[in-house]
């Protein structure tokens, strides 16, 4: 048992060194243009702001379209586009912000690395996982999954923006790479779970008609 604990500690230390090197490499590549760009991107995700707006717009437009087109109960599946991003965001918030951050309680990289400078004010919560990354992928991937084929390009753009936002968390110096990877995986899982659940609920509701 002690042998495995020792190996686990060594692997964790090695990962920490690699992650620190990655953050310092990113810091060395900073310039004024990208500083402004990535600060703007990362701030757009504060408190899930841009993703909440996107989810709200999807929900309103989806419901309004359903009502105006006088859809029948059998067409409830179309509402997945509106409800999936919102439910996925809720799943992301619960799993990431309420459970995992408190359970893991990882300190931020700037608290452990004296040479790392940050471009935004210090964060008050734990480092793992990245809430920005989780929310970004929860909403964007849910949108990508739910949209019909001819509108998938909207979801692709959303996922690209989500990816840029995830990287911005490394660029501004507030997360380790594993925090971001964890957030991306959690957000993606929440997107699949949220979309699946909404589809099942809407299908059952439609079948009752």
Coordinates of N, CA and C in Angstrom, one line a residue:
X1 N 0.8 -1.2 0.0 CA 0.0 0.0 0.0 C 0.9 1.3 0.0
X2 N 1.9 1.2 0.8 CA 2.8 2.4 0.9 C 3.5 2.6 -0.4
X3 N 3.8 1.5 -1.0 CA 4.5 1.5 -2.3 C 3.7 2.2 -3.4
X4 N 2.4 1.9 -3.4 CA 1.5 2.6 -4.4 C 1.3 4.0 -4.1
X5 N 1.2 4.3 -2.8 CA 1.1 5.7 -2.3 C 2.3 6.6 -2.8
X6 N 3.5 6.0 -2.6 CA 4.7 6.6 -3.0 C 4.7 6.9 -4.5
X7 N 4.4 5.9 -5.3 CA 4.3 6.0 -6.7 C 3.3 7.1 -7.2
X8 N 2.2 7.1 -6.5 CA 1.1 8.1 -6.8 C 1.6 9.5 -6.5
X9 N 2.3 9.6 -5.4 CA 2.9 10.9 -5.0 C 3.9 11.4 -6.0
X10 N 4.8 10.5 -6.5 CA 5.8 10.8 -7.5 C 5.2 11.3 -8.8
X11 N 4.1 10.5 -9.2 CA 3.4 10.9 -10.4 C 2.8 12.2 -10.3
X12 N 2.2 12.5 -9.2 CA 1.5 13.8 -9.0 C 2.6 14.9 -9.0
X13 N 3.7 14.7 -8.4 CA 4.8 15.7 -8.4 C 5.3 15.9 -9.8
X14 N 5.4 14.9 -10.6 CA 5.9 15.0 -12.0 C 4.9 15.8 -12.8
X15 N 3.6 15.5 -12.6 CA 2.5 16.2 -13.3 C 2.5 17.7 -13.0
X16 N 2.7 18.0 -11.7 CA 2.8 19.4 -11.2 C 3.9 20.1 -11.9
X17 N 5.1 19.5 -12.0 CA 6.2 20.1 -12.7 C 5.9 20.4 -14.2
X18 N 5.3 19.4 -14.8 CA 5.0 19.5 -16.3 C 4.0 20.6 -16.5
X19 N 3.0 20.7 -15.6 CA 1.9 21.7 -15.7 C 2.5 23.1 -15.5
X20 N 3.4 23.2 -14.5 CA 4.0 24.5 -14.2 C 4.9 24.9 -15.4
X21 N 5.6 24.0 -16.0 CA 6.4 24.4 -17.2 C 5.5 24.9 -18.3
X22 N 4.3 24.2 -18.5 CA 3.4 24.6 -19.6 C 2.9 26.0 -19.3
X23 N 2.5 26.3 -18.1 CA 2.0 27.7 -17.7 C 3.1 28.7 -17.9
X24 N 4.3 28.4 -17.6 CA 5.4 29.4 -17.8 C 5.7 29.6 -19.2
X25 N 5.6 28.5 -20.0 CA 5.8 28.6 -21.5 C 4.7 29.5 -22.1
X26 N 3.5 29.4 -21.7 CA 2.4 30.2 -22.2 C 2.7 31.7 -21.7
X27 N 3.1 31.9 -20.5 CA 3.4 33.2 -20.0 C 4.5 33.9 -20.8
X28 N 5.5 33.1 -21.2 CA 6.6 33.7 -22.0 C 6.1 34.2 -23.4
X29 N 5.0 33.6 -23.8 CA 4.5 34.0 -25.2 C 3.5 35.1 -25.2
X30 N 3.2 35.6 -24.0 CA 2.2 36.7 -23.9 C 2.6 38.0 -24.7
X31 N 1.6 38.7 -25.2 CA 1.9 40.0 -25.8 C 0.6 40.9 -25.6
X32 N 0.7 42.1 -25.8 CA -0.4 43.0 -25.5 C -1.7 42.7 -26.2
X33 N -1.6 42.3 -27.5 CA -2.8 42.0 -28.3 C -3.5 40.8 -27.7
X34 N -2.8 39.7 -27.5 CA -3.4 38.5 -27.0 C -3.8 38.6 -25.5
X35 N -3.1 39.5 -24.8 CA -3.5 39.7 -23.4 C -5.0 40.3 -23.4
X36 N -5.2 41.3 -24.2 CA -6.5 41.9 -24.3 C -7.6 40.9 -24.8
X37 N -7.2 40.2 -25.8 CA -8.1 39.2 -26.4 C -8.5 38.1 -25.4
X38 N -7.6 37.5 -24.8 CA -7.9 36.4 -23.9 C -8.6 36.9 -22.6
X39 N -8.2 38.1 -22.1 CA -8.9 38.6 -21.0 C -10.4 38.8 -21.3
X40 N -10.6 39.4 -22.5 CA -12.0 39.6 -22.9 C -12.8 38.3 -23.0
X41 N -12.2 37.3 -23.6 CA -12.8 36.0 -23.7 C -13.1 35.4 -22.4
X42 N -12.1 35.4 -21.5 CA -12.3 34.7 -20.2 C -13.3 35.5 -19.3
X43 N -13.4 36.8 -19.4 CA -14.4 37.5 -18.7 C -15.8 37.3 -19.2
X44 N -15.9 37.0 -20.5 CA -17.3 36.7 -21.0 C -17.8 35.4 -20.4
X45 N -17.0 34.6 -19.8 CA -17.5 33.4 -19.2 C -17.6 33.5 -17.7
X46 N -17.3 34.6 -17.1 CA -17.5 34.8 -15.7 C -18.9 34.5 -15.3
X47 N -19.1 33.6 -14.3 CA -20.4 33.2 -13.7 C -21.2 32.6 -14.8
X48 N -20.6 32.1 -15.9 CA -21.3 31.4 -17.0 C -22.1 32.4 -17.8
X49 N -21.7 33.7 -17.7 CA -22.5 34.8 -18.4 C -22.9 34.5 -19.8
X50 N -22.0 34.4 -20.7 CA -22.3 34.2 -22.1 C -23.1 33.0 -22.4
X51 N -22.7 31.9 -21.6 CA -23.4 30.6 -21.9 C -24.8 30.6 -21.4
X52 N -25.1 31.3 -20.3 CA -26.4 31.5 -19.8 C -27.3 32.2 -20.8
X53 N -26.7 33.3 -21.4 CA -27.4 34.1 -22.4 C -27.7 33.2 -23.6
X54 N -26.8 32.4 -24.0 CA -27.0 31.6 -25.2 C -28.1 30.5 -24.9
X55 N -28.0 29.9 -23.7 CA -29.0 28.9 -23.3 C -30.4 29.6 -23.2
X56 N -30.4 30.8 -22.7 CA -31.7 31.5 -22.5 C -32.3 31.8 -23.9
X57 N -31.5 32.3 -24.8 CA -31.9 32.6 -26.2 C -32.4 31.4 -26.9
X58 N -31.7 30.3 -26.8 CA -32.1 29.0 -27.4 C -33.5 28.6 -26.8
X59 N -33.7 28.7 -25.5 CA -34.9 28.3 -24.9 C -36.1 29.1 -25.4
X60 N -35.9 30.5 -25.4 CA -37.0 31.4 -25.8 C -37.3 31.2 -27.2
X61 N -36.3 31.2 -28.1 CA -36.5 31.0 -29.5 C -37.2 29.7 -29.8
X62 N -36.7 28.6 -29.2 CA -37.3 27.3 -29.4 C -38.7 27.2 -29.0
X63 N -39.1 27.7 -27.9 CA -40.5 27.7 -27.4 C -41.4 28.6 -28.3
X64 N -40.9 29.8 -28.6 CA -41.7 30.7 -29.5 C -41.9 30.1 -30.9
X65 N -40.9 29.5 -31.4 CA -41.0 28.8 -32.7 C -42.0 27.7 -32.7
X66 N -42.0 26.9 -31.6 CA -42.9 25.8 -31.4 C -44.4 26.3 -31.3
X67 N -44.6 27.4 -30.6 CA -45.9 28.0 -30.4 C -46.4 28.6 -31.7
X68 N -45.6 29.4 -32.4 CA -46.0 30.2 -33.6 C -46.3 29.2 -34.7
X69 N -45.5 28.1 -34.8 CA -45.7 27.2 -35.9 C -46.8 26.2 -35.5
X70 N -47.4 26.4 -34.3 CA -48.5 25.5 -33.9 C -48.2 24.1 -34.0
X71 N -47.0 23.7 -33.4 CA -46.6 22.4 -33.4 C -47.5 21.5 -32.5
X72 N -47.5 20.2 -32.8 CA -48.3 19.3 -32.0 C -47.5 18.6 -31.0
X73 N -48.1 17.9 -30.1 CA -47.4 17.2 -29.1 C -46.3 16.2 -29.6
X74 N -46.6 15.7 -30.8 CA -45.7 14.7 -31.4 C -44.4 15.4 -31.9
X75 N -44.4 16.7 -31.9 CA -43.2 17.5 -32.4 C -42.4 18.0 -31.2
X76 N -42.7 17.6 -30.0 CA -42.0 18.1 -28.8 C -40.5 17.9 -28.9
X77 N -40.0 16.9 -29.6 CA -38.6 16.6 -29.7 C -37.8 17.8 -30.2
X78 N -38.4 18.7 -31.0 CA -37.8 19.9 -31.5 C -37.4 20.9 -30.3
X79 N -38.0 20.7 -29.2 CA -37.7 21.6 -28.1 C -36.4 21.2 -27.4
X80 N -35.8 20.1 -27.8 CA -34.5 19.7 -27.2 C -33.5 20.8 -27.4
X81 N -33.5 21.5 -28.6 CA -32.6 22.5 -28.8 C -32.7 23.6 -27.8
X82 N -33.9 23.9 -27.3 CA -34.0 24.9 -26.3 C -33.7 24.5 -24.9
X83 N -34.1 23.3 -24.5 CA -33.9 22.9 -23.1 C -32.5 22.2 -22.8
X84 N -31.9 21.5 -23.8 CA -30.7 20.8 -23.5 C -29.5 21.7 -23.0
X85 N -29.2 22.8 -23.7 CA -28.1 23.6 -23.2 C -28.4 24.1 -21.7
X86 N -29.6 24.5 -21.4 CA -29.9 25.0 -20.1 C -29.7 23.9 -19.0
X87 N -30.3 22.7 -19.3 CA -30.1 21.6 -18.3 C -28.7 21.2 -18.2
X88 N -28.0 21.2 -19.3 CA -26.5 20.8 -19.2 C -25.7 21.8 -18.4
X89 N -26.1 23.1 -18.5 CA -25.4 24.1 -17.6 C -25.7 23.9 -16.2
X90 N -26.9 23.5 -15.9 CA -27.3 23.2 -14.5 C -26.5 22.0 -13.9
X91 N -26.4 21.0 -14.8 CA -25.6 19.8 -14.4 C -24.2 20.2 -14.1
X92 N -23.6 21.0 -15.0 CA -22.2 21.5 -14.9 C -22.0 22.2 -13.6
X93 N -22.9 23.1 -13.3 CA -22.8 23.9 -12.1 C -22.8 23.1 -10.8
X94 N -23.7 22.1 -10.8 CA -23.8 21.2 -9.6 C -22.6 20.4 -9.5
X95 N -22.2 19.7 -10.5 CA -21.1 18.8 -10.5 C -19.7 19.5 -10.3
X96 N -19.6 20.6 -10.9 CA -18.3 21.3 -10.9 C -18.1 22.2 -9.7
X97 N -19.1 23.2 -9.7 CA -18.9 24.3 -8.7 C -19.4 23.9 -7.3
X98 N -20.4 23.0 -7.2 CA -20.9 22.7 -5.9 C -20.3 21.4 -5.3
X99 N -19.9 20.5 -6.1 CA -19.3 19.2 -5.6 C -17.8 19.1 -5.7
X100 N -17.3 19.1 -6.9 CA -15.9 18.8 -7.2 C -14.9 19.8 -6.7
X101 N -15.2 21.1 -6.9 CA -14.3 22.1 -6.4 C -14.2 22.1 -4.9
X102 N -15.2 21.8 -4.2 CA -15.2 21.7 -2.7 C -14.5 20.4 -2.2
X103 N -14.8 19.4 -3.0 CA -14.2 18.1 -2.6 C -12.7 18.0 -2.9
X104 N -12.2 18.5 -4.0 CA -10.8 18.5 -4.3 C -10.0 19.6 -3.6
X105 N -10.6 20.8 -3.6 CA -10.0 22.0 -3.0 C -8.6 22.2 -3.4
X106 N -8.3 22.2 -4.7 CA -7.0 22.4 -5.2 C -6.7 23.9 -5.2
X107 N -5.5 24.3 -4.8 CA -5.1 25.7 -4.8 C -4.8 26.2 -6.2
X108 N -4.9 27.4 -6.4 CA -4.7 28.0 -7.8 C -3.2 28.0 -8.0
X109 N -2.8 27.9 -9.3 CA -1.4 27.9 -9.7 C -0.6 29.1 -9.2
X110 N -1.2 30.2 -9.2 CA -0.5 31.4 -8.8 C -0.2 31.5 -7.3
X111 N -0.9 30.6 -6.6 CA -0.6 30.5 -5.1 C 0.6 29.6 -4.9
X112 N 0.9 28.7 -5.9 CA 2.0 27.8 -5.7 C 3.3 28.1 -6.5
X113 N 3.1 29.0 -7.5 CA 4.2 29.4 -8.4 C 4.5 30.9 -8.2
X114 N 5.7 31.1 -7.7 CA 6.1 32.5 -7.4 C 6.3 33.3 -8.7
X115 N 6.7 32.6 -9.8 CA 7.1 33.3 -11.0 C 5.9 33.5 -12.0
X116 N 4.7 33.0 -11.6 CA 3.6 33.1 -12.5 C 2.8 34.3 -12.1
X117 N 2.6 35.1 -13.2 CA 1.8 36.4 -13.0 C 0.4 36.1 -13.6
X118 N -0.6 36.7 -13.0 CA -2.0 36.6 -13.5 C -2.5 37.9 -14.2
X119 N -3.3 37.8 -15.1 CA -3.8 39.0 -15.9 C -5.2 39.5 -15.4
X120 N -5.8 38.7 -14.5 CA -7.1 39.1 -14.0 C -7.1 39.0 -12.4
X121 N -8.0 39.6 -11.8 CA -8.1 39.4 -10.3 C -8.1 38.0 -9.8
X122 N -7.5 37.7 -8.6 CA -7.5 36.4 -8.1 C -8.9 35.8 -7.9
X123 N -9.0 34.5 -8.1 CA -10.3 33.8 -8.0 C -10.5 33.4 -6.5
X124 N -11.8 33.4 -6.1 CA -12.0 33.1 -4.7 C -12.3 31.6 -4.4
X125 N -12.6 30.8 -5.5 CA -12.9 29.4 -5.3 C -11.7 28.5 -5.7
X126 N -11.9 27.2 -5.6 CA -10.8 26.3 -5.8 C -10.5 26.1 -7.3
X127 N -9.3 25.5 -7.6 CA -8.8 25.5 -8.9 C -9.4 24.4 -9.8
X128 N -9.6 23.2 -9.2 CA -10.0 22.0 -10.0 C -11.5 21.7 -9.7
X129 N -12.3 21.5 -10.7 CA -12.0 21.7 -12.2 C -12.3 23.1 -12.6
X130 N -12.0 23.5 -13.8 CA -12.3 24.8 -14.3 C -13.8 25.0 -14.6
X131 N -14.4 25.9 -13.8 CA -15.8 26.1 -14.0 C -16.1 26.8 -15.4
X132 N -15.2 27.7 -15.8 CA -15.4 28.3 -17.1 C -15.4 27.2 -18.2
X133 N -14.5 26.3 -18.2 CA -14.3 25.3 -19.2 C -15.5 24.3 -19.2
X134 N -15.9 24.0 -18.0 CA -17.1 23.1 -17.8 C -18.4 23.7 -18.4
X135 N -18.7 24.9 -18.0 CA -19.9 25.6 -18.5 C -19.8 25.7 -20.0
X136 N -18.6 26.1 -20.5 CA -18.5 26.4 -21.9 C -18.8 25.1 -22.8
X137 N -18.2 24.0 -22.3 CA -18.5 22.8 -23.1 C -19.8 22.1 -22.8
X138 N -20.4 22.4 -21.6 CA -21.7 21.9 -21.4 C -22.7 22.5 -22.3
X139 N -22.6 23.8 -22.5 CA -23.6 24.5 -23.3 C -23.3 24.3 -24.8
X140 N -22.1 24.4 -25.2 CA -21.7 24.4 -26.6 C -21.9 22.9 -27.2
X141 N -21.5 21.9 -26.5 CA -21.6 20.6 -26.9 C -23.1 20.1 -27.0
X142 N -23.9 20.6 -26.0 CA -25.3 20.3 -26.0 C -26.0 20.9 -27.2
X143 N -25.5 22.1 -27.5 CA -26.1 22.8 -28.7 C -25.7 22.0 -30.0
X144 N -24.5 21.6 -30.0 CA -24.0 20.8 -31.2 C -24.7 19.5 -31.4
X145 N -25.0 18.9 -30.3 CA -25.7 17.6 -30.3 C -27.2 17.8 -30.7
X146 N -27.8 18.8 -30.2 CA -29.3 19.0 -30.3 C -29.7 19.6 -31.7
X147 N -28.8 20.4 -32.3 CA -29.1 21.1 -33.5 C -29.3 20.1 -34.7
X148 N -30.2 20.4 -35.6 CA -30.3 19.5 -36.8 C -29.1 19.7 -37.7
X149 N -28.9 18.7 -38.6 CA -27.7 18.7 -39.4 C -27.4 20.0 -40.1
X150 N -28.4 20.6 -40.7 CA -28.1 21.8 -41.5 C -27.7 23.0 -40.6
X151 N -27.9 22.9 -39.3 CA -27.5 24.0 -38.4 C -26.3 23.7 -37.5
X152 N -25.7 22.5 -37.8 CA -24.6 22.1 -36.9 C -23.4 23.1 -36.9
X153 N -23.3 23.9 -37.9 CA -22.2 24.8 -38.0 C -22.3 25.8 -36.8
X154 N -23.5 26.1 -36.3 CA -23.7 27.0 -35.2 C -23.1 26.4 -34.0
X155 N -23.3 25.1 -33.8 CA -22.7 24.3 -32.7 C -21.2 24.3 -32.8
X156 N -20.7 24.1 -34.0 CA -19.3 24.0 -34.2 C -18.6 25.3 -33.8
X157 N -19.2 26.5 -34.2 CA -18.7 27.8 -33.8 C -18.7 27.9 -32.2
X158 N -19.8 27.4 -31.6 CA -19.9 27.5 -30.2 C -18.8 26.7 -29.5
X159 N -18.5 25.5 -30.0 CA -17.5 24.6 -29.5 C -16.1 25.3 -29.7
X160 N -15.9 25.9 -30.8 CA -14.6 26.6 -31.0 C -14.4 27.7 -30.0
X161 N -15.5 28.5 -29.8 CA -15.4 29.5 -28.8 C -15.1 29.0 -27.4
X162 N -15.8 27.9 -27.1 CA -15.6 27.2 -25.8 C -14.1 26.8 -25.7
X163 N -13.5 26.3 -26.7 CA -12.1 25.8 -26.7 C -11.2 27.0 -26.4
X164 N -11.5 28.1 -27.1 CA -10.7 29.3 -26.9 C -10.8 29.8 -25.5
X165 N -12.0 29.7 -24.9 CA -12.3 30.1 -23.5 C -11.5 29.2 -22.6
X166 N -11.5 27.9 -22.8 CA -10.8 27.0 -22.0 C -9.3 27.3 -22.0
X167 N -8.7 27.6 -23.2 CA -7.3 28.0 -23.2 C -7.1 29.3 -22.5
X168 N -8.0 30.2 -22.6 CA -7.8 31.5 -21.9 C -7.6 31.4 -20.5
X169 N -8.1 30.4 -19.8 CA -7.9 30.2 -18.4 C -6.5 29.8 -18.1
X170 N -5.8 29.2 -19.0 CA -4.3 29.0 -18.9 C -3.6 30.2 -19.2
X171 N -4.0 30.9 -20.2 CA -3.3 32.1 -20.6 C -3.3 33.2 -19.6
X172 N -4.4 33.4 -18.9 CA -4.4 34.4 -17.9 C -3.8 34.0 -16.5
X173 N -3.5 32.7 -16.4 CA -2.8 32.1 -15.3 C -3.6 31.7 -14.1
X174 N -4.9 31.4 -14.3 CA -5.7 31.1 -13.1 C -6.0 29.6 -12.9
X175 N -5.5 28.7 -13.9 CA -5.8 27.3 -13.8 C -4.6 26.5 -14.3
X176 N -4.5 25.3 -13.8 CA -3.5 24.3 -14.3 C -4.1 23.7 -15.5
X177 N -3.3 23.1 -16.4 CA -3.9 22.4 -17.6 C -4.9 21.3 -17.2
X178 N -4.6 20.5 -16.2 CA -5.5 19.4 -15.8 C -6.8 20.0 -15.2
X179 N -6.8 21.2 -14.7 CA -8.1 21.8 -14.3 C -9.0 22.0 -15.5
X180 N -8.3 22.5 -16.6 CA -9.1 22.8 -17.8 C -9.5 21.5 -18.5
X181 N -8.6 20.5 -18.6 CA -9.0 19.3 -19.2 C -10.2 18.6 -18.4
X182 N -10.1 18.7 -17.1 CA -11.1 18.2 -16.2 C -12.4 18.9 -16.5
X183 N -12.4 20.2 -16.6 CA -13.6 21.0 -16.9 C -14.2 20.6 -18.2
X184 N -13.3 20.5 -19.2 CA -13.8 20.1 -20.6 C -14.5 18.8 -20.5
X185 N -13.9 17.8 -19.9 CA -14.5 16.4 -19.8 C -15.8 16.4 -19.0
X186 N -15.9 17.2 -17.9 CA -17.1 17.2 -17.1 C -18.2 17.9 -17.9
X187 N -17.9 19.1 -18.5 CA -18.8 19.8 -19.3 C -19.4 19.0 -20.4
X188 N -18.5 18.2 -21.1 CA -19.0 17.4 -22.2 C -19.9 16.3 -21.7
X189 N -19.5 15.7 -20.6 CA -20.4 14.6 -20.0 C -21.7 15.2 -19.6
X190 N -21.7 16.4 -19.1 CA -23.0 17.1 -18.7 C -23.9 17.4 -19.9
X191 N -23.2 17.7 -21.0 CA -23.9 18.0 -22.3 C -24.6 16.7 -22.8
X192 N -23.9 15.6 -22.8 CA -24.6 14.4 -23.2 C -25.7 13.9 -22.3
X193 N -25.4 14.1 -21.0 CA -26.4 13.7 -20.0 C -27.7 14.6 -20.1
X194 N -27.4 15.9 -20.2 CA -28.6 16.8 -20.3 C -29.4 16.6 -21.5
X195 N -28.7 16.4 -22.7 CA -29.4 16.2 -23.9 C -30.2 14.9 -23.9
X196 N -29.6 13.9 -23.4 CA -30.2 12.5 -23.3 C -31.5 12.6 -22.4
X197 N -31.3 13.2 -21.3 CA -32.5 13.3 -20.3 C -33.6 14.1 -20.9
X198 N -33.3 15.3 -21.5 CA -34.4 16.1 -22.1 C -35.1 15.4 -23.2
X199 N -34.3 14.7 -24.1 CA -35.0 13.9 -25.1 C -35.9 12.9 -24.6
X200 N -35.5 12.2 -23.6 CA -36.3 11.1 -23.0 C -37.6 11.7 -22.4
X201 N -37.4 12.8 -21.7 CA -38.6 13.5 -21.1 C -39.6 13.9 -22.2
X202 N -39.1 14.6 -23.2 CA -39.9 15.1 -24.3 C -40.6 13.9 -25.1
X203 N -39.8 12.9 -25.3 CA -40.4 11.7 -26.0 C -41.5 11.1 -25.2
X204 N -41.3 10.9 -23.9 CA -42.4 10.3 -23.0 C -43.6 11.2 -23.0
X205 N -43.4 12.6 -23.0 CA -44.5 13.5 -23.0 C -45.3 13.4 -24.3
X206 N -44.5 13.3 -25.4 CA -45.2 13.2 -26.7 C -46.0 11.9 -26.8
X207 N -45.4 10.9 -26.3 CA -46.1 9.6 -26.4 C -47.4 9.5 -25.6
X208 N -47.5 10.3 -24.6 CA -48.7 10.3 -23.8 C -49.9 11.0 -24.5
X209 N -49.5 11.7 -25.6 CA -50.6 12.4 -26.3 C -51.2 11.4 -27.3

